Coordinates of C-alpha atoms in Angstrom, one line a residue:
Chain A
M80 CA 82.0 122.7 116.1
A81 CA 83.2 120.0 118.4
Y82 CA 86.9 120.3 119.6
I83 CA 89.1 117.6 121.0
R84 CA 91.8 118.5 123.4
L85 CA 95.4 117.8 122.2
P86 CA 98.1 116.9 124.6
G87 CA 100.2 119.7 126.3
K88 CA 99.4 122.6 128.4
K89 CA 101.3 125.6 129.6
K90 CA 100.0 127.0 132.8
G91 CA 101.3 130.2 134.4
F92 CA 100.1 132.3 137.3
Y93 CA 97.1 133.9 135.5
R94 CA 97.5 132.4 132.0
K95 CA 96.9 129.0 130.4
C96 CA 97.6 127.9 126.9
T97 CA 96.0 124.8 125.4
L98 CA 95.6 123.3 121.9
W99 CA 92.4 121.8 120.5
L100 CA 91.7 119.8 117.4
G101 CA 88.9 120.9 115.1
E102 CA 87.6 119.4 111.8
D103 CA 89.9 121.3 109.5
H104 CA 92.1 123.3 111.9
I105 CA 93.8 123.4 115.2
L106 CA 92.7 126.0 117.8
A107 CA 95.3 127.6 120.0
V108 CA 93.5 128.9 123.2
D109 CA 95.2 131.5 125.4
S110 CA 93.2 132.0 128.4
N111 CA 93.4 134.1 131.5
Y112 CA 91.0 133.5 134.3
Y113 CA 88.1 135.4 132.8
T114 CA 88.6 135.5 129.0
E115 CA 89.7 133.1 126.3
N116 CA 91.5 134.2 123.1
Y117 CA 91.5 131.9 120.0
K118 CA 93.8 131.5 117.1
R119 CA 93.0 129.1 114.3
F120 CA 95.6 127.3 112.1
Y121 CA 94.0 125.6 109.1
F122 CA 95.6 122.3 107.9
K123 CA 95.6 123.6 104.3
D124 CA 98.0 126.3 105.4
F125 CA 100.4 124.3 107.4
Q126 CA 103.9 124.7 106.0
G127 CA 106.0 123.1 108.7
L128 CA 106.4 122.4 112.4
I129 CA 109.8 122.9 114.1
V130 CA 110.4 121.5 117.6
R131 CA 113.5 122.6 119.4
E132 CA 114.6 121.2 122.7
T133 CA 115.4 123.8 125.4
K134 CA 117.6 123.8 128.4
R135 CA 114.8 124.6 130.8
F136 CA 114.4 121.0 131.7
S137 CA 117.9 120.5 133.0
K138 CA 118.0 123.9 134.7
L139 CA 114.7 123.2 136.6
R140 CA 115.9 119.7 137.5
L141 CA 119.0 121.2 139.0
Y142 CA 117.3 123.9 141.0
T143 CA 114.5 121.6 142.3
S144 CA 117.1 119.0 143.3
I145 CA 119.1 121.5 145.2
S146 CA 116.0 122.7 146.9
V147 CA 115.1 119.1 147.8
L148 CA 118.5 118.5 149.3
L149 CA 118.3 121.8 151.3
A150 CA 114.8 120.8 152.7
L151 CA 116.2 117.4 153.6
A152 CA 119.1 118.9 155.4
L153 CA 116.8 121.2 157.4
L154 CA 114.5 118.3 158.2
L155 CA 117.4 116.2 159.5
F156 CA 118.7 119.2 161.5
A157 CA 115.2 119.7 163.1
I158 CA 114.9 116.0 163.9
F159 CA 118.3 115.8 165.5
N160 CA 117.5 118.9 167.6
Q161 CA 114.0 117.5 168.4
H162 CA 112.2 120.6 167.0
I163 CA 108.9 118.9 166.1
G164 CA 107.4 122.1 164.7
S165 CA 110.3 122.7 162.4
A166 CA 110.4 119.0 161.4
V167 CA 106.8 119.1 160.3
F168 CA 107.4 122.4 158.4
S169 CA 110.5 121.0 156.7
G170 CA 108.7 117.7 156.0
I171 CA 105.9 119.4 154.2
A172 CA 108.3 121.5 152.2
L173 CA 110.3 118.4 151.3
A174 CA 107.2 116.5 150.3
G175 CA 106.1 119.3 148.1
L176 CA 109.5 119.8 146.4
T177 CA 109.9 116.0 145.9
I178 CA 106.4 115.8 144.3
S179 CA 107.2 118.7 141.9
L180 CA 110.6 117.2 141.0
G181 CA 108.9 113.8 140.2
I182 CA 106.2 115.5 138.1
H183 CA 108.9 117.5 136.2
L184 CA 111.0 114.4 135.6
K185 CA 107.9 112.4 134.4
R186 CA 106.9 115.1 132.0
G187 CA 110.3 114.9 130.3
P188 CA 112.5 117.3 128.3
T189 CA 111.2 120.8 127.5
C190 CA 111.0 122.3 124.1
V191 CA 109.6 125.2 122.0
C192 CA 107.4 124.5 119.0
H193 CA 107.0 126.8 116.0
L194 CA 104.3 126.4 113.4
M195 CA 105.2 127.8 110.0
M196 CA 102.2 129.3 108.2
P197 CA 102.1 131.5 105.1
L198 CA 103.7 134.9 106.0
A199 CA 104.3 134.1 109.7
V200 CA 105.8 131.7 112.1
H201 CA 103.7 131.2 115.3
E202 CA 104.8 129.7 118.5
L203 CA 102.6 127.0 120.1
P204 CA 103.2 127.6 123.9
S205 CA 101.1 124.6 124.9
I206 CA 103.6 122.2 123.3
C207 CA 106.4 122.8 125.9
R208 CA 107.6 119.2 126.3
L209 CA 109.0 116.9 123.6
K210 CA 106.6 114.2 124.7
Y211 CA 103.6 116.4 123.8
A212 CA 105.1 117.5 120.6
R213 CA 105.4 113.9 119.5
Q214 CA 101.9 113.1 120.5
V215 CA 100.4 116.1 118.7
L216 CA 102.4 115.4 115.6
E217 CA 101.0 111.8 115.6
R218 CA 97.5 113.2 115.9
I219 CA 97.6 116.0 113.2
L220 CA 100.0 114.4 110.7
P221 CA 97.3 112.2 109.0
L222 CA 94.9 115.1 109.0
V223 CA 97.3 117.4 107.2
Q224 CA 98.2 114.7 104.8
R225 CA 94.6 114.2 104.0
V226 CA 94.3 117.9 103.1
Q227 CA 97.7 118.5 101.5
G228 CA 98.7 115.0 100.3
P229 CA 101.8 113.1 101.4
I230 CA 105.4 114.2 100.8
S231 CA 108.4 111.9 101.2
A232 CA 111.7 112.9 103.0
D233 CA 113.6 112.4 99.6
E234 CA 111.2 114.9 97.9
I235 CA 111.7 117.5 100.7
K236 CA 115.5 117.0 100.5
S237 CA 115.6 117.5 96.7
K238 CA 113.3 120.6 96.8
L239 CA 115.5 122.1 99.5
E240 CA 118.7 121.6 97.8
G241 CA 118.8 125.1 96.4
A242 CA 118.6 126.7 99.8
V243 CA 121.7 127.9 101.5
P244 CA 121.7 127.5 105.3
S245 CA 122.2 130.8 107.1
S246 CA 122.6 132.0 110.6
H247 CA 120.5 135.1 110.2
I248 CA 117.1 133.4 110.1
N249 CA 114.4 135.1 111.9
L250 CA 113.3 132.1 113.8
P251 CA 113.3 132.7 117.6
T252 CA 116.1 130.9 119.5
S253 CA 116.7 130.6 123.3
G254 CA 118.9 133.7 123.3
N255 CA 116.9 135.5 120.6
K256 CA 113.3 135.7 121.7
P257 CA 110.9 137.6 119.5
R258 CA 110.0 140.8 121.2
P259 CA 107.1 143.2 120.4
G260 CA 108.4 146.3 118.7
N261 CA 109.0 149.7 120.4
L262 CA 110.3 148.3 123.7
K263 CA 112.1 151.0 125.7
E264 CA 115.7 150.4 126.8
Y265 CA 116.1 150.1 130.6
S266 CA 119.2 150.1 132.7
C267 CA 117.7 147.8 135.4
F268 CA 118.3 150.4 138.2
F269 CA 115.3 149.3 140.1
H270 CA 116.2 145.7 139.7
K271 CA 119.7 146.3 141.1
L272 CA 118.2 148.2 144.0
L273 CA 115.7 145.5 144.7
F274 CA 118.1 142.6 144.7
G275 CA 120.6 144.7 146.8
T276 CA 118.0 145.5 149.4
L277 CA 116.9 141.9 149.5
L278 CA 120.5 140.9 150.4
L279 CA 120.5 143.5 153.2
D280 CA 117.2 142.3 154.5
A281 CA 118.6 138.7 154.5
A282 CA 121.5 140.0 156.5
A283 CA 119.3 141.8 159.0
T284 CA 117.1 138.6 159.3
L285 CA 120.2 136.6 159.9
A286 CA 121.4 139.1 162.6
Q287 CA 118.2 138.3 164.6
F288 CA 119.5 134.9 165.3
Y289 CA 122.2 136.6 167.4
S290 CA 120.4 139.6 168.8
I291 CA 116.8 140.9 168.9
H292 CA 117.9 144.4 169.8
W293 CA 115.3 147.0 168.7
T294 CA 117.7 148.5 166.2
I295 CA 118.1 145.2 164.3
K296 CA 114.3 144.7 164.5
T297 CA 113.7 148.2 163.1
F298 CA 116.3 147.8 160.4
N299 CA 114.8 144.5 159.4
L300 CA 111.3 146.0 159.3
I301 CA 112.5 149.0 157.2
A302 CA 114.5 146.7 154.8
G303 CA 111.5 144.3 154.5
S304 CA 109.1 147.2 153.7
A305 CA 111.7 148.6 151.2
V306 CA 111.9 145.2 149.5
F307 CA 108.1 145.0 149.2
I308 CA 107.8 148.6 147.8
L309 CA 110.7 148.1 145.4
S310 CA 109.4 144.8 144.2
I311 CA 106.1 146.5 143.2
A312 CA 108.0 149.4 141.6
T313 CA 110.2 146.9 139.7
L314 CA 107.2 145.1 138.3
V315 CA 105.7 148.3 137.2
R316 CA 109.0 149.5 135.7
Q317 CA 109.8 146.2 133.8
S318 CA 106.5 146.1 132.0
G319 CA 106.9 147.3 128.4
R320 CA 110.7 147.6 128.7
S321 CA 113.5 145.6 127.3
V322 CA 114.2 143.3 130.2
P323 CA 115.2 139.6 129.9
R324 CA 112.5 137.1 130.9
M325 CA 114.7 135.6 133.5
I326 CA 115.1 138.9 135.4
K327 CA 111.4 139.5 135.1
G328 CA 110.8 136.1 136.5
L329 CA 113.1 136.7 139.4
S330 CA 111.2 140.0 140.3
W331 CA 108.0 138.1 140.4
S332 CA 109.7 135.4 142.5
V333 CA 110.7 138.0 145.1
L334 CA 107.2 139.3 145.4
A335 CA 105.8 135.7 145.7
M336 CA 108.4 134.9 148.3
L337 CA 107.6 138.0 150.3
C338 CA 103.9 137.3 150.2
A339 CA 104.3 133.6 151.2
S340 CA 106.7 134.4 154.1
N341 CA 104.5 137.2 155.4
I342 CA 101.4 135.0 155.4
I343 CA 103.1 132.0 156.9
G344 CA 105.0 134.2 159.4
G345 CA 101.9 136.0 160.4
M346 CA 100.0 132.8 161.0
I347 CA 102.8 131.3 163.1
G348 CA 103.1 134.5 165.1
F349 CA 99.3 134.6 165.7
F350 CA 99.2 131.0 166.9
I351 CA 102.2 131.5 169.2
G352 CA 100.4 134.7 170.6
I353 CA 97.3 132.6 171.2
Q354 CA 99.3 129.9 173.0
K355 CA 100.7 132.4 175.4
S356 CA 97.4 132.6 177.3
N357 CA 98.7 135.2 179.8
V358 CA 99.0 137.8 177.0
P359 CA 95.9 140.0 176.4
Q360 CA 94.5 139.6 172.8
T361 CA 95.3 143.2 172.0
D362 CA 99.0 142.6 172.6
H363 CA 99.3 139.9 169.9
L364 CA 101.1 142.3 167.6
S365 CA 103.7 143.2 170.2
V366 CA 104.2 139.5 171.0
M367 CA 104.7 138.8 167.3
L368 CA 107.3 141.6 167.0
A369 CA 109.2 140.3 170.0
L370 CA 109.5 136.7 168.8
D371 CA 113.0 135.5 169.2
P372 CA 114.1 133.0 166.5
S373 CA 116.7 131.4 168.8
N374 CA 113.8 130.4 171.2
E375 CA 111.0 129.6 168.7
P376 CA 111.9 126.7 166.3
L377 CA 109.1 127.5 163.9
I378 CA 110.2 131.0 163.5
A379 CA 113.8 129.9 163.2
T380 CA 112.9 127.5 160.3
L381 CA 110.9 130.2 158.5
F382 CA 113.8 132.6 158.9
T383 CA 116.3 130.1 157.6
Y384 CA 114.1 129.4 154.5
Y385 CA 113.7 133.2 154.0
I386 CA 117.5 133.9 154.3
I387 CA 118.4 131.1 151.9
A388 CA 115.8 132.1 149.3
S389 CA 116.7 135.8 149.7
I390 CA 120.5 135.2 149.2
F391 CA 119.7 132.8 146.3
L392 CA 117.4 135.4 144.6
G393 CA 119.5 138.4 145.5
V394 CA 122.8 137.0 144.2
W395 CA 121.3 135.5 141.1
G396 CA 119.3 138.7 140.4
L397 CA 122.2 141.0 140.9
A398 CA 124.4 138.8 138.7
A399 CA 121.8 138.7 136.0
T400 CA 121.1 142.5 136.0
M401 CA 124.8 143.2 136.0
M402 CA 125.3 140.9 133.0
H403 CA 122.3 142.4 131.2
A404 CA 123.6 146.0 131.8
S405 CA 127.1 145.2 130.6
S406 CA 125.9 143.4 127.5
A407 CA 123.5 146.5 126.7
K408 CA 126.5 148.8 127.0
K409 CA 128.4 146.7 124.5
K410 CA 125.7 147.0 121.9
V411 CA 126.9 149.1 118.9
P412 CA 124.8 152.1 118.6
V413 CA 123.0 152.8 115.3
G414 CA 124.9 155.2 113.1
S415 CA 128.2 154.6 114.9
G416 CA 130.0 154.0 111.5
E417 CA 130.8 150.3 112.2
S418 CA 129.7 147.9 109.6
V419 CA 127.3 145.1 110.6
P420 CA 128.4 141.7 109.2
G421 CA 126.2 140.5 106.4
A422 CA 124.6 143.9 105.9
A423 CA 126.2 144.4 102.5
E424 CA 125.2 141.0 101.3
G425 CA 121.7 141.5 102.5
A426 CA 121.4 144.8 100.6
G427 CA 122.5 143.0 97.4
L428 CA 125.8 144.8 97.2
Chain B
M607 CA 111.3 136.7 100.4
I608 CA 110.0 135.0 103.5
D609 CA 109.7 131.6 101.7
E610 CA 113.5 131.6 101.1
E611 CA 114.0 132.4 104.8
F612 CA 111.7 129.5 105.7
K613 CA 113.7 127.1 103.4
M614 CA 116.9 128.2 105.1
A615 CA 115.3 128.0 108.6
V616 CA 114.4 124.3 108.3
K617 CA 117.9 123.4 107.1
S618 CA 119.9 125.3 109.7
C619 CA 120.1 125.1 113.5
S620 CA 118.3 128.1 115.0
E621 CA 120.8 128.0 118.0
C622 CA 124.1 128.0 116.2
G623 CA 123.3 128.4 112.5
A624 CA 125.1 125.1 111.5
T625 CA 123.6 122.9 108.8
L626 CA 121.3 120.2 110.2
P627 CA 121.7 116.6 109.1
D628 CA 119.4 115.4 106.3
S629 CA 118.0 112.7 108.6
I630 CA 116.0 115.4 110.3
F631 CA 113.2 115.2 107.7
D632 CA 112.4 111.5 108.1
S633 CA 113.2 110.9 111.7
P634 CA 110.3 110.2 114.0
E635 CA 112.5 111.2 116.9
P636 CA 114.4 114.5 117.5
V637 CA 117.8 114.7 115.8
H638 CA 120.9 116.4 117.4
C639 CA 122.6 119.4 115.8
E640 CA 126.1 118.1 115.2
N641 CA 127.6 121.5 116.3
C642 CA 125.8 122.5 119.4
G643 CA 123.9 119.3 120.4
T644 CA 120.5 120.9 120.5
R645 CA 117.8 118.4 119.5
F646 CA 115.4 119.3 116.7
Q647 CA 112.4 117.7 115.1
V648 CA 111.3 119.3 111.8
K649 CA 108.2 118.3 109.8
V650 CA 107.7 119.9 106.4
F651 CA 104.3 119.8 104.6
P652 CA 103.6 120.2 100.8
A653 CA 102.2 123.8 101.3
F654 CA 105.8 124.8 102.2
F655 CA 106.9 124.4 98.5
S656 CA 103.8 125.8 96.9
G657 CA 104.1 129.4 95.9
P658 CA 101.7 132.3 96.6
G659 CA 98.2 131.5 95.2
Q660 CA 96.9 133.3 92.1
V661 CA 94.4 136.1 92.8
D662 CA 91.3 136.1 90.6
Y663 CA 90.3 139.7 90.1
G664 CA 87.1 138.8 88.2
A665 CA 86.3 139.3 84.6
S666 CA 84.9 142.6 83.2
I667 CA 81.4 142.9 81.8
Q668 CA 81.4 142.7 78.0
T669 CA 77.6 142.9 77.3
D670 CA 74.6 144.7 78.9
D671 CA 72.7 141.5 79.7
E672 CA 75.4 140.1 82.0
A673 CA 74.7 140.4 85.8
S674 CA 77.2 142.6 87.6
C675 CA 78.8 142.5 91.0
F676 CA 77.1 144.5 93.7
Y677 CA 80.4 146.0 94.9
H678 CA 82.1 146.2 91.4
P679 CA 79.5 147.1 88.8
E680 CA 82.1 146.7 86.1
K681 CA 82.7 143.0 86.9
I682 CA 80.8 139.9 86.1
A683 CA 78.9 138.3 89.0
V684 CA 79.7 134.7 89.5
V685 CA 77.8 133.8 92.6
A686 CA 75.1 135.2 94.9
C687 CA 75.9 135.8 98.7
E688 CA 74.2 132.9 100.7
S689 CA 73.4 135.3 103.5
C690 CA 72.1 138.5 101.8
G691 CA 71.6 137.4 98.2
R692 CA 73.8 140.1 96.6
F693 CA 75.5 139.2 93.4
L694 CA 79.3 138.9 93.8
C695 CA 82.3 138.8 91.5
S696 CA 85.1 136.3 92.1
L697 CA 87.1 139.0 93.9
C698 CA 84.3 139.7 96.5
E699 CA 83.3 136.0 96.9
I700 CA 84.5 134.7 100.3
D701 CA 84.4 131.0 101.0
M702 CA 83.6 130.6 104.7
S703 CA 83.5 126.9 105.6
G704 CA 81.9 126.0 102.4
R705 CA 79.4 129.0 102.4
K706 CA 79.8 131.8 99.8
I707 CA 79.3 135.1 101.5
C708 CA 80.0 138.8 100.8
P709 CA 82.5 141.0 102.7
N710 CA 79.7 142.9 104.3
C711 CA 78.0 139.8 105.7
L712 CA 81.4 138.6 106.8
E713 CA 81.9 141.9 108.8
I714 CA 78.4 141.6 110.3
G715 CA 79.0 138.0 111.1
R716 CA 82.2 138.8 112.8
N717 CA 80.8 141.7 114.8
Q718 CA 77.7 139.8 115.9
E719 CA 79.6 136.6 116.4
R720 CA 77.3 134.7 114.1
I721 CA 80.2 132.9 112.3
E722 CA 81.9 130.6 114.8
G723 CA 85.1 130.5 112.7
L724 CA 85.7 134.2 113.2
I725 CA 85.3 134.4 117.0
T726 CA 88.6 135.3 118.5
E727 CA 87.6 136.1 122.1
R728 CA 85.0 135.1 124.7
T729 CA 84.3 136.2 128.1
L730 CA 83.8 133.4 130.7
H731 CA 80.9 134.7 132.7
D732 CA 80.5 131.5 134.6
Q733 CA 84.1 131.9 135.9
I734 CA 83.3 135.6 136.9
A735 CA 80.2 134.5 138.8
L736 CA 82.1 131.8 140.6
S737 CA 84.8 134.4 141.6
I738 CA 82.2 136.8 142.9
A739 CA 80.8 134.0 145.0
L740 CA 84.1 132.6 146.3
L741 CA 86.7 135.4 146.6
P742 CA 84.9 137.6 149.0
L743 CA 84.8 134.7 151.4
F744 CA 88.3 135.9 152.5
F745 CA 86.7 139.2 153.6
I746 CA 83.6 137.7 155.2
F747 CA 81.5 140.8 155.6
V748 CA 81.6 141.7 151.9
T749 CA 79.6 138.6 151.1
F750 CA 76.5 140.3 152.3
I751 CA 76.6 142.3 149.1
T752 CA 78.4 139.9 146.8
A753 CA 76.2 136.8 147.4
P754 CA 73.1 138.4 145.8
M755 CA 75.3 139.9 143.1
A756 CA 76.7 136.4 142.3
I757 CA 73.2 135.0 142.0
Y758 CA 72.1 137.8 139.8
F759 CA 75.1 137.5 137.6
S760 CA 74.7 133.7 137.2
I761 CA 71.0 134.1 136.1
R762 CA 71.7 137.1 134.0
H763 CA 74.4 135.4 131.9
W764 CA 73.0 131.8 132.1
R765 CA 72.4 132.0 128.4
S766 CA 75.2 134.4 127.3
P767 CA 77.6 133.0 124.8
S768 CA 80.5 131.3 126.6
S769 CA 83.6 129.5 125.5
I770 CA 83.5 127.8 122.1
L771 CA 85.2 124.8 123.8
P772 CA 83.3 122.1 125.6
R773 CA 82.1 123.5 128.9
T774 CA 79.3 122.7 131.3
K775 CA 77.1 125.1 133.4
M776 CA 78.7 123.6 136.6
R777 CA 80.5 126.9 137.6
F778 CA 77.2 128.8 137.4
I779 CA 75.4 126.1 139.5
L780 CA 78.3 126.1 142.0
A781 CA 78.2 129.9 142.2
I782 CA 74.5 129.9 142.9
I783 CA 74.9 127.2 145.6
V784 CA 77.8 128.9 147.3
A785 CA 76.0 132.4 147.2
S786 CA 72.8 130.9 148.4
L787 CA 74.6 129.3 151.4
Q788 CA 76.2 132.7 152.2
M789 CA 72.8 134.4 152.1
A790 CA 71.4 131.6 154.3
V791 CA 74.1 132.2 156.9
W792 CA 73.4 136.0 156.8
A793 CA 69.7 135.3 157.3
A794 CA 70.5 133.0 160.2
V795 CA 72.5 135.8 161.8
F796 CA 70.0 138.6 161.2
F797 CA 66.6 136.8 161.6
P798 CA 66.9 136.4 165.4
Q799 CA 67.8 140.1 165.7
F800 CA 64.8 140.9 163.5
L801 CA 62.5 138.8 165.7
K802 CA 63.8 140.6 168.8
L803 CA 63.3 144.0 167.2
T804 CA 59.7 143.1 166.2
K805 CA 58.9 141.9 169.8
H806 CA 60.1 145.2 171.2
L807 CA 57.9 147.1 168.7

């Protein structure tokens, strides 16, 4: 069977969701790098399509714009201080961030799309922008109408008149994501520890601008290692537990930031070690450890980015975990005797 | 009833629960919820209003000369399975893209991936081959082992079923080329050593 690709794609670190058009159905493909999983939705079973705009677009626009401004400020700072290495580094970061902002703005507002089928509602993750939703609707509408026949807006309104709108519908919302059952409750202890240690690490890194005393270096090394170990422990801990997606994303971001800064830092340190030709090759590690950010502009730029990102992630993560922990405490335990609004009506009493 | 919930769902905002304006059903553009401002676009199809379909359990046999279903001997056969030829009652008859088949053939077709409409997962062997060829490049010495592995894997799975979506053999070809180049480099490194060794012997 020949499939034609429909607009829209959701791409993650190891997962990609796409939508394909078949003869009598659409095919939702969820693929990681090595396998593809398929779900078929036949036109004869289509009951409805609900597209809801989300706030992700404006949030991402805000964060990326702030990052662009920060990178621009660092670039100007480097130019005024004639640090060519830092200027190149900040220029690359600025270019990357500006391009990603441009792409984000061009793709337009974000949304979630739910397809109503008999007995179940399915999310179509590939339709994550309103633009794609409109394009997909334009493509599939005539095909569904060919199978099911047309229906006018007046007919829909008259047939829906009997239904009473209610707020306890089981459709997922931005604050009420569908979760697989049997998720364990979790107090976010490891997350708090991770974000707290990240802030300590940022402070230790900042202290290196003023002194490279061995105690500060050692503390920074221990804090950095602790953040790395804690980020792994947090990722293990959060899988299969009731943790908001935002906090999960922040944990992944910490690990990504650590990996990126270590790789870039290692490369910079290595090249500086090579430049210092009087140093024997075996002493590169000690040269890297003794690097002073106040004398090495590239290291200073990297440290600045690391401190800003650490404070940003640490404060945001701590605030989010605190809020999650307090909201979890406020939840009424089952069997506490308090009545749940609407429970009596639901039971037909 | 889930249908009732669906009916309510399309009329109310899933963010705040407020009633959505009627214009939502005929608007080509998303419509704002008057309460919370969230934009919605709802499209409802005729199947939304049709109730659950009637199940045909098949008629019982009245006389001895009537053909019976292979799986339900007390029911009248209405069709023969297009795959195995067994007689089927209307309960056992499964319409699979226009073909009438029995539950057993459906199960076999699913397990052996003979019916494309029932395939739910596929392994991308070409992607694996390319990874075996490319990823070890970061740890150069491993390529001594992984390069022949990548070539073997590519040849072994050249005809294995792959994605049901349009896909070329380009990844397999690329994996073979990259792995061959790695092997050529290893040969270039070892061949002079080998020649030296044979001279000594």
